[in-house]
XYZ file of C-alpha atoms in Angstrom:
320
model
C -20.976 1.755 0.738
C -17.369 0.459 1.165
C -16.922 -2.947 1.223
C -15.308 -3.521 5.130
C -12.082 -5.448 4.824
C -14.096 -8.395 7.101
C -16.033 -9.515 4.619
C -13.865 -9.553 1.446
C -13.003 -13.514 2.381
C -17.265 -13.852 1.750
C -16.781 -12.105 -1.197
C -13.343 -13.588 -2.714
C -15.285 -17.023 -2.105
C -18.744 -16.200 -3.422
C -16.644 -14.743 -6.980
C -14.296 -17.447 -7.085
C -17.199 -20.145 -6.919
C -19.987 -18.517 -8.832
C -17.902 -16.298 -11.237
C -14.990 -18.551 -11.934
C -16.932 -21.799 -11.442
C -14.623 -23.463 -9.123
C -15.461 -26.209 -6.948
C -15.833 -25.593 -2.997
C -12.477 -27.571 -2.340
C -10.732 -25.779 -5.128
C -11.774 -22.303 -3.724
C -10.411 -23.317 -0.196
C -7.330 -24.039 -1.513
C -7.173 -20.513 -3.498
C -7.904 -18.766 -0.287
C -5.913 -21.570 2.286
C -9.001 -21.939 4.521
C -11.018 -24.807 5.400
C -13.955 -26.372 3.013
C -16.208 -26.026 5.979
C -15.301 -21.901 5.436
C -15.817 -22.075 1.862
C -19.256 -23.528 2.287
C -19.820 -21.110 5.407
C -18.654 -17.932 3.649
C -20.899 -18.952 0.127
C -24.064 -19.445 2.534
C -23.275 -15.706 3.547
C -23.296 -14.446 0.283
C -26.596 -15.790 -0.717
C -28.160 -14.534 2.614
C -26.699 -11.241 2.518
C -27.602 -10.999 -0.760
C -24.192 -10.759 -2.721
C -24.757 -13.183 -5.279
C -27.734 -11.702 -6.200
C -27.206 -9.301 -8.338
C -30.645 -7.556 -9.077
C -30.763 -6.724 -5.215
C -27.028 -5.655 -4.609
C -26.187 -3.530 -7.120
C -23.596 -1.296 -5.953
C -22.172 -3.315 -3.283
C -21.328 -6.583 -5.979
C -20.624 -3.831 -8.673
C -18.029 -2.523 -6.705
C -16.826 -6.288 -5.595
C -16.431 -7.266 -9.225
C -14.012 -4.534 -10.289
C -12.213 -5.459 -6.917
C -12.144 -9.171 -8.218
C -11.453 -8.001 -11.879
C -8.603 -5.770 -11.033
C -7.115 -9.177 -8.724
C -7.498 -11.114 -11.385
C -5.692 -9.112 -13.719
C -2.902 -7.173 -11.401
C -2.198 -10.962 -9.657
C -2.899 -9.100 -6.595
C -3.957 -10.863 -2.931
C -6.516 -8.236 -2.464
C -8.025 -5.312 -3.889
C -10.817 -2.957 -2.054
C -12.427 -0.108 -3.575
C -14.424 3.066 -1.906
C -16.862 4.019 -3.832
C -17.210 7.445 -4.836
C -19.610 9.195 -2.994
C -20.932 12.628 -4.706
C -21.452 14.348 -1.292
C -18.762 14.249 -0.207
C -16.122 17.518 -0.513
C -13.268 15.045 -0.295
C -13.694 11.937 -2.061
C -10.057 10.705 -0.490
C -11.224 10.600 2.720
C -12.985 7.430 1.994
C -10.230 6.001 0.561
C -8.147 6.755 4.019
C -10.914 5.764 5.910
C -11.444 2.603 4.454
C -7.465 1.945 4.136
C -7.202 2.536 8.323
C -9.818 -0.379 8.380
C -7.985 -2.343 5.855
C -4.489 -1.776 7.332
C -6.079 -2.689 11.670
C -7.246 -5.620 9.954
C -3.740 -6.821 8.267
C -1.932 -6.660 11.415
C -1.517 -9.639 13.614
C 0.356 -9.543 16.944
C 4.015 -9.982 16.803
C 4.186 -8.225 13.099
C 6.736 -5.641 12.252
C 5.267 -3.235 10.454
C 7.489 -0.937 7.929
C 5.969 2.523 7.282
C 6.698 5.164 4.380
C 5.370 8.789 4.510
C 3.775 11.066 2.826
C 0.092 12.817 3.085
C -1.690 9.340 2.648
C -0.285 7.861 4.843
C -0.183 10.383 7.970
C -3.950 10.565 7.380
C -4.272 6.759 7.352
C -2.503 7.241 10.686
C -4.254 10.013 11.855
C -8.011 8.670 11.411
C -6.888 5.413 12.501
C -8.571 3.318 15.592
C -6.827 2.781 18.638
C -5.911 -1.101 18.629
C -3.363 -2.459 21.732
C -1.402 -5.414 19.491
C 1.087 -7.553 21.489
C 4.747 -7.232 20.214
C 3.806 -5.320 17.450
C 7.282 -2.839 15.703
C 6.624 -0.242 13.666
C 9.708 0.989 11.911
C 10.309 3.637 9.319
C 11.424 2.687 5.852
C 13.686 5.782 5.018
C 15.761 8.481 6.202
C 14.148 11.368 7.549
C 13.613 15.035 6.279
C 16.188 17.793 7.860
C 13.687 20.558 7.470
C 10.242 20.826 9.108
C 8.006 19.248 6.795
C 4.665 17.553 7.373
C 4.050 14.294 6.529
C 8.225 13.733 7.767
C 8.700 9.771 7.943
C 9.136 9.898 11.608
C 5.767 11.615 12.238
C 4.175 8.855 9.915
C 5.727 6.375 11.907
C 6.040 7.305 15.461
C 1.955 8.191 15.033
C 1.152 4.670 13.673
C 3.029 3.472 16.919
C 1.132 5.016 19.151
C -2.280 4.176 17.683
C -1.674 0.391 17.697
C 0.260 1.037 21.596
C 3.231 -0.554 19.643
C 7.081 -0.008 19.453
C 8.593 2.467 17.187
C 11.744 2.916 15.383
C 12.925 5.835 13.534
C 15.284 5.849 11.133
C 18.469 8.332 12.716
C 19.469 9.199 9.280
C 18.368 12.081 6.581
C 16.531 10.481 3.417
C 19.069 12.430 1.189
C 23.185 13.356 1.869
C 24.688 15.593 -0.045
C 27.426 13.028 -1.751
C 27.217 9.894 -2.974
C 30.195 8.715 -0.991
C 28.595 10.312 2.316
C 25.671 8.113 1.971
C 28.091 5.573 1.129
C 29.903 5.868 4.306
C 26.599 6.186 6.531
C 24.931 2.888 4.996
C 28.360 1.294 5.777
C 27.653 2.581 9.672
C 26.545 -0.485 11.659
C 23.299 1.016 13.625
C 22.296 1.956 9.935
C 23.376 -1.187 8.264
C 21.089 -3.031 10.853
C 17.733 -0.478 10.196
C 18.596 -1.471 6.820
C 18.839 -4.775 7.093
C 15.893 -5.682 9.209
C 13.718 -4.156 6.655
C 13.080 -7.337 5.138
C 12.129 -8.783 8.410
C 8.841 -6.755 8.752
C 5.295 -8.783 7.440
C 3.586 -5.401 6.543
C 4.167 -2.058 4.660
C 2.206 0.644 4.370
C 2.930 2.833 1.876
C 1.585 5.278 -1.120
C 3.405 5.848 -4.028
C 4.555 9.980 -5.056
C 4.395 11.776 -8.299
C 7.323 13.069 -10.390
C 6.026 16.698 -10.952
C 6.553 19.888 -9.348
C 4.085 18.943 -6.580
C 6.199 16.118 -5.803
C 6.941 15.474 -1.893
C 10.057 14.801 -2.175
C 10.293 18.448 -4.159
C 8.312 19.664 -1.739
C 10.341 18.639 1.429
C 13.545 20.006 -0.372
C 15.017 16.945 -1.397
C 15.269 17.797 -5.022
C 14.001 21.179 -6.828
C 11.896 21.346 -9.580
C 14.685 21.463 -12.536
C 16.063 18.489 -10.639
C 12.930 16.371 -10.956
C 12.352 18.031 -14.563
C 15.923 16.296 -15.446
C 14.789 13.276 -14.004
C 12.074 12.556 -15.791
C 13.776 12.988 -18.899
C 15.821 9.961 -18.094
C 12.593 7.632 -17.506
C 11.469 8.713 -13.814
C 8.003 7.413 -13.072
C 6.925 7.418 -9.621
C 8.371 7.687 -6.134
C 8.599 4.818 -3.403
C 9.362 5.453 -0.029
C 11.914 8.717 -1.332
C 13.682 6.330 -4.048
C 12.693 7.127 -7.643
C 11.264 4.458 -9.746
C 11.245 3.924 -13.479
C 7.921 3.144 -15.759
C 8.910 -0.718 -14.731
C 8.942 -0.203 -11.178
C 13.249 -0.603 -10.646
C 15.312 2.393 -8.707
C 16.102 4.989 -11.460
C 20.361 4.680 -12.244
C 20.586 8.531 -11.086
C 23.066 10.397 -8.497
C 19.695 11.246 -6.460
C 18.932 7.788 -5.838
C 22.592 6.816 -4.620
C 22.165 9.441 -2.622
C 19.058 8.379 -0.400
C 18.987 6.343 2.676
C 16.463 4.185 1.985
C 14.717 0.024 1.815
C 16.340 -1.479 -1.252
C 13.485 -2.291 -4.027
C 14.394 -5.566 -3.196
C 13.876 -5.642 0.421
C 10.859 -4.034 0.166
C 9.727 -7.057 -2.027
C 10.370 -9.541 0.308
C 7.354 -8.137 2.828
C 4.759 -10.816 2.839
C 1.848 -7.968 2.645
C 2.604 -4.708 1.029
C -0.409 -2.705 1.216
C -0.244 0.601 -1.105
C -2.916 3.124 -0.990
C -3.549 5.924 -3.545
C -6.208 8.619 -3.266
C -5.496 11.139 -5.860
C -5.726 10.566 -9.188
C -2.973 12.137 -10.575
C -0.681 8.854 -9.099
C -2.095 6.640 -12.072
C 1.556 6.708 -14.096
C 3.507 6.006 -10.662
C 0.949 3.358 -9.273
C 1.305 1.587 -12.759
C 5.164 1.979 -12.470
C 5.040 0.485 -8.403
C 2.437 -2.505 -10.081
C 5.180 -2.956 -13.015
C 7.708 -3.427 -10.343
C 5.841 -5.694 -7.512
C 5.800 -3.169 -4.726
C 2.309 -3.990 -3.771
C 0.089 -6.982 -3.064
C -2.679 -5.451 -0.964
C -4.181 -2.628 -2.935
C -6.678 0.094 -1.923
C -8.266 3.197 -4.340
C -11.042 4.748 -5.263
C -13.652 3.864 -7.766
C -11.987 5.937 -10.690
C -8.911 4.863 -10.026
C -9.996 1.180 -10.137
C -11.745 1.847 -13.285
C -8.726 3.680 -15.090
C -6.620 0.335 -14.175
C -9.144 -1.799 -15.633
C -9.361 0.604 -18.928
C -5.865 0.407 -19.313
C -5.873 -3.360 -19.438
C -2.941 -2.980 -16.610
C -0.708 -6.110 -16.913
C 0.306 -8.438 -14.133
C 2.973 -7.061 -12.008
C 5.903 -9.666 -11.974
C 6.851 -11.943 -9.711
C 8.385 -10.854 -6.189
């Protein structure tokens, strides 16, 4: 069983004071709540049974490597589904328990930027209805010319609708033709300001895309498969909401990227919360390459996944 997003403060507390031996006080600090919390949260854990090893096996199993993978990514929160043998899909668990995870980030008055992709329209899609007050969800990049599924509107009008909040679509393509024609549109004012009020928003939601021939933004048209062959040659790693990223999570020096109407790297690094969710486990290189680079601070994935990160010994991402 999933670990629901509501109890990972019981959790963070009861592994900060019984695994890392700090005192109540110290852990309420760590966490910026109140002692009172602290001691609240730890008498949870040993009624629920989370401290006790012996009698919560897969439910503290599956909190350590959460903890662990903190710990070592400097991450503000980790949660892992499990991976559950009947089930046809294990990624459905992983969307289903990043919809939970993403309801329960959102606070009334955030603005909310929004990639797209196939993980994150099904985040949308399975989603509960919440109606947030003042709540902006806007979309992160250009958007595809050809019908596409997953487009970024889509992603983001959906999202809209299923918190009954405002939403913004970017009026631009995710890739001209020229590098001077994106030039000139970025330079455009209505542009400019989507642009610019990127680094405004207090949430992302995002995934991060492969490199390969089953690439998205291959898919969609934006580049052809020689295109993104040629790419990686020159140290592409990963893709971030249509920008490519190198092994070290920066924007790829490449015509492509000059190209795309996009969130700088570096706006997208200001968001307080950047939650990035990855089902399928042929993202490893490209979520390493988005850790490398700081793009995330909220992470969800499966159990494998979590378990290839620890395996690798992944280093701390640096500083946003």
């Amino acid at each position: 069983m999933a670990i629901r997003p509501a109890e990972q403060l019981i959790h963070k507390a009861a592994w900060l004071y019984y695994a890392h031996g700090l005192r109540q006080d110290q852990v309420a600090s760590q966490l910026n709540i109140s002692r009172a919390s602290v001691a609240m949260y730890l008498r949870k854990a040993r009624e629920t049974g989370i401290v006790n090893i012996s009698t919560s096996t897969q439910l503290f199993t599956d909190d350590v490597m959460a903890r662990k993978l903190e710990d070592a990514l400097k991450l503000d929160a980790v949660w892992i589904a499990p991976e559950n043998g009947y089930i046809p899909d294990p990624s459905t668990d992983i969307a289903v328990l990043a919809a939970s995870v993403f309801l329960e980030l959102v606070k009334k008055g955030d603005r909310i930027g929004v990639a797209w992709g196939r993980t994150v329209y099904t985040i949308a899609d399975i989603m509960s209805y919440a109606d947030l007050q003042d709540v902006t969800v806007v979309q992160l990049c250009g958007n595809l010319g050809a019908p596409y599924s997953y487009r970024p509107d889509q992603c983001t009008m959906e999202i809209a609708r299923r918190l009954n909040a405002k939403g913004l679509n970017f009026y631009a393509p995710l890739v001209l033709s020229t590098e001077d024609l994106a030039r000139a549109l970025r330079a455009e004012p209505v542009i400019r300001e989507q642009l610019a009020g990127i680094s405004d928003c207090n949430l992302a939601l995002f995934s991060v895309g492969t490199v390969d021939a089953d690439s998205h933004v291959v898919k969609c048209g934006a580049l052809n498969p020689d295109e993104m062959a040629a790419l990686r040659g020159i140290g592409a790693a990963g893709v971030i909401a249509g920008q490519i990223i190198d092994a070290k999570g920066e924007a790829l020096d490449c015509s492509y990227n000059r190209r795309v109407i996009s969130a700088e790297l570096s706006s997208l690094r200001t968001i307080e919360k950047r939650l990035m969710v990855v089902q399928e486990d042929s993202k490893f290189e490209p979520l390493l390459a988005a850790l490398a680079g700081g793009l995330c601070t909220h992470l969800v994935v499966g159990a494998h996944m979590a378990q290839r990160l620890l395996d690798a010994g992944a280093a701390p991402q640096k500083a946003s």
